[in-house]
Tab-separated table of C-alpha atoms in Angstrom:
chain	number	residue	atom	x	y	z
A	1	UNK	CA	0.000	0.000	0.000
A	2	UNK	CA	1.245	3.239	-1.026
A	3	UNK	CA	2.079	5.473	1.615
A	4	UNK	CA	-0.016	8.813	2.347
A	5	UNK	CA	1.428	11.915	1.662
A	6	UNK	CA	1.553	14.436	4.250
A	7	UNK	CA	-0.392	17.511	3.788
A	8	UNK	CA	3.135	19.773	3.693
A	9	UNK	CA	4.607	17.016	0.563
A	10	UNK	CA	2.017	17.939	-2.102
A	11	UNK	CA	2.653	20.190	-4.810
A	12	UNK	CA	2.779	24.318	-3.979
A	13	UNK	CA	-0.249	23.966	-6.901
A	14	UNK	CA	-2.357	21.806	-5.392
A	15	UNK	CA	-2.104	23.526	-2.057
A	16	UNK	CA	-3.421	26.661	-4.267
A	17	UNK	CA	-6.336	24.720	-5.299
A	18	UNK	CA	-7.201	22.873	-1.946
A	19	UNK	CA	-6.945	26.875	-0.684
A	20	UNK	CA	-9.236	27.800	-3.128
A	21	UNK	CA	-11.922	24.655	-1.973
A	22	UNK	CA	-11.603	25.792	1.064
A	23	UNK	CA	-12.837	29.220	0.182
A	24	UNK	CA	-15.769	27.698	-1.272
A	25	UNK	CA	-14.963	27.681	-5.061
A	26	UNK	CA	-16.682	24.483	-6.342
A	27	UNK	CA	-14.593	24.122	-9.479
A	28	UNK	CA	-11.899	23.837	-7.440
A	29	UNK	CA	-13.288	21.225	-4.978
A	30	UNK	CA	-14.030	18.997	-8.096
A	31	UNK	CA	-10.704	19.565	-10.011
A	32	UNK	CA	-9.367	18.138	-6.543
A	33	UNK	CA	-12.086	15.518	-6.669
A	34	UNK	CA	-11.779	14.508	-10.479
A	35	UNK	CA	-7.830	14.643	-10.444
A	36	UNK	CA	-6.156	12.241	-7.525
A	37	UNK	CA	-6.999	14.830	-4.562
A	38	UNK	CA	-10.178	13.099	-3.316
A	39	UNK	CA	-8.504	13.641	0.300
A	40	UNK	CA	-7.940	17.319	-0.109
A	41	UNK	CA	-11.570	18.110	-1.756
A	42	UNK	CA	-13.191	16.439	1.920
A	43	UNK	CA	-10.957	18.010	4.014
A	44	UNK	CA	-11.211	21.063	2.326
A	45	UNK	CA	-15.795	20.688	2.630
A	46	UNK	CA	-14.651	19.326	6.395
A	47	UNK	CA	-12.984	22.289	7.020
A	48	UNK	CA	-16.219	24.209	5.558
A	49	UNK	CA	-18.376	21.752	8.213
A	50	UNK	CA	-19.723	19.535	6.286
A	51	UNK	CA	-19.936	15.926	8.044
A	52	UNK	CA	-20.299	13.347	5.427
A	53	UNK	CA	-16.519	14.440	3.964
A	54	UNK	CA	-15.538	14.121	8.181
A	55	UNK	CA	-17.016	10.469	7.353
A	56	UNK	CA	-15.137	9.880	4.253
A	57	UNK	CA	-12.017	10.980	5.609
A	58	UNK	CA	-12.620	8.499	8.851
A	59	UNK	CA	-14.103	5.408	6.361
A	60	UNK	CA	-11.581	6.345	3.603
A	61	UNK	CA	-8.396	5.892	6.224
A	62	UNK	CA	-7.338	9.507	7.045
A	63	UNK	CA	-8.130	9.921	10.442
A	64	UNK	CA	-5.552	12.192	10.401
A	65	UNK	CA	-6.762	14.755	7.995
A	66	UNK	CA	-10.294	14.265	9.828
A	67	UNK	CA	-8.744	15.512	13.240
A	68	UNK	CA	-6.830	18.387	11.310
A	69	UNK	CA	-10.740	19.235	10.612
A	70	UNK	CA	-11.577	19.099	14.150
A	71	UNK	CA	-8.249	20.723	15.702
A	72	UNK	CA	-9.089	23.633	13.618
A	73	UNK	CA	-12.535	23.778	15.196
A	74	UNK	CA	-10.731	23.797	18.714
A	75	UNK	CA	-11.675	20.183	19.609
A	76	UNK	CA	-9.301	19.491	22.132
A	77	UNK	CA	-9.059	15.762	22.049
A	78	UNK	CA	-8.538	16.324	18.099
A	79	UNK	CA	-5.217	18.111	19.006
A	80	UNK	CA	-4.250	15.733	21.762
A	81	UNK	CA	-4.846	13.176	19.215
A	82	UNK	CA	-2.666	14.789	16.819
A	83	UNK	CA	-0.107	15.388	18.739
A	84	UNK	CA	-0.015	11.518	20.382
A	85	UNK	CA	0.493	10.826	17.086
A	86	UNK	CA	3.595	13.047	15.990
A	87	UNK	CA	1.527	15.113	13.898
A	88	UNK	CA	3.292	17.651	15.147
A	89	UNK	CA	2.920	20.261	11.942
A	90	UNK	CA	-0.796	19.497	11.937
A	91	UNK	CA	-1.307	20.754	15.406
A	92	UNK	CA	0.861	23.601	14.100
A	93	UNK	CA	-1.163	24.099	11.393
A	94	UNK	CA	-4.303	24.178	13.089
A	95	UNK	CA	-3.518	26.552	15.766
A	96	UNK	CA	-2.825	28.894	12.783
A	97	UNK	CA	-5.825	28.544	11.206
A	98	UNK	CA	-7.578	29.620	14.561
A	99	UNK	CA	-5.219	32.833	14.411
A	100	UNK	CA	-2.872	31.570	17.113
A	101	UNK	CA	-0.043	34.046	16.556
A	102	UNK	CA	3.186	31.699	17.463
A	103	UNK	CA	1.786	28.942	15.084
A	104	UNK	CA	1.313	31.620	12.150
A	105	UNK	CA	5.247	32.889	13.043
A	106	UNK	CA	6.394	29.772	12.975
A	107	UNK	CA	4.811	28.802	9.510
A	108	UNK	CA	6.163	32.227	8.042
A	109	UNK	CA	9.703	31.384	10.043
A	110	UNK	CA	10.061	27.712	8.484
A	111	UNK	CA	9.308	28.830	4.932
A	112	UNK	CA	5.059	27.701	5.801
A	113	UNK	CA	4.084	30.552	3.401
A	114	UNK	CA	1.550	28.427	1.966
A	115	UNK	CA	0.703	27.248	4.500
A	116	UNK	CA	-0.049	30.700	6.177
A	117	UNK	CA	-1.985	31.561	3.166
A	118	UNK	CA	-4.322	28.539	3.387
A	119	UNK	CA	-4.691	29.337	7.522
A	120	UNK	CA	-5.643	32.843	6.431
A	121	UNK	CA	-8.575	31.753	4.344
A	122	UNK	CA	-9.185	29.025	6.880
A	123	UNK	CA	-9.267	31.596	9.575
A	124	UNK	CA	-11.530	34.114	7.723
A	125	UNK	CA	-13.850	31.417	6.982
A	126	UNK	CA	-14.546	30.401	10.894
A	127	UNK	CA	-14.725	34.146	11.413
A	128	UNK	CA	-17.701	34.578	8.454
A	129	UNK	CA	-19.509	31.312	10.221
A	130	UNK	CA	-18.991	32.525	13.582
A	131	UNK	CA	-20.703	36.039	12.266
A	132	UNK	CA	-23.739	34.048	10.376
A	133	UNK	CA	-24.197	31.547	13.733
A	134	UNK	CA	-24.746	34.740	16.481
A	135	UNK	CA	-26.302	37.341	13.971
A	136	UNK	CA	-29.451	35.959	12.166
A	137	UNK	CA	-29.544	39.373	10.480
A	138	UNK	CA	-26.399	38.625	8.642
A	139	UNK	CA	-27.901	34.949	6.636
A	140	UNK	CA	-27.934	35.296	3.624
A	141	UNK	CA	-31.647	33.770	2.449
């Protein structure tokens, strides 16, 4: 069985489109679907909360991409999880995606600019759902 790349060992490219799933873009959730990436296009929708790609990361044999998704919501036992399992960068990555300020330096500081980027849009997005959950007046019908 081949092994599973980590999320920091595919392509600068790639990590442009799983950015750009993330954000919501559909065509880019299905090039990552249609084109090898099916791991990236339900992380990316995990990320965005959806819970059947959680499920197809857990049934699919990523359960480490599926507590990325939950780190990054602040699950605690996601992160312990995590970081039992030496994914160290992961927890890294997470906290930065949350806005922790240490994590983000220390993406920028080890050459993480990517990796910044995608915590950025990660970041904005749980601010926009945060917004829509507390203020009704701000769903968009």
């Amino acid at each position: 069985m081949k092994r599973k790349p980590f999320l920091y060992e595919y392509d600068v490219k790639i990590l442009l489109v799983f950015e750009q799933a993330i954000a919501g873009k559909s065509d880019y959730f299905y090039f990552l679907l249609e084109n090898g990436y099916p791991e990236l296009a339900a992380l990316a929708n995990s990320i965005r909360g959806d819970q059947k790609a959680f499920k197809w990361l857990l049934e699919h044999h990523y359960p480490e991409l599926a507590a990325l998704s939950d780190a990054i919501d602040s699950e605690e036992s996601a992160m312990a999880w995590l970081l039992k399992h030496n994914y160290l960068f992961y927890g890294i990555f997470a906290d930065a995606c949350r806005g922790v300020q240490p994590a983000r330096e220390w993406l920028k500081k080890n050459g993480g600019e990517i990796f910044l980027r995608i915590a950025t849009t990660v970041y904005d997005l749980l601010i926009e759902q945060q917004d829509m959950s507390w203020d009704y007046h701000k769903l968009r019908l």
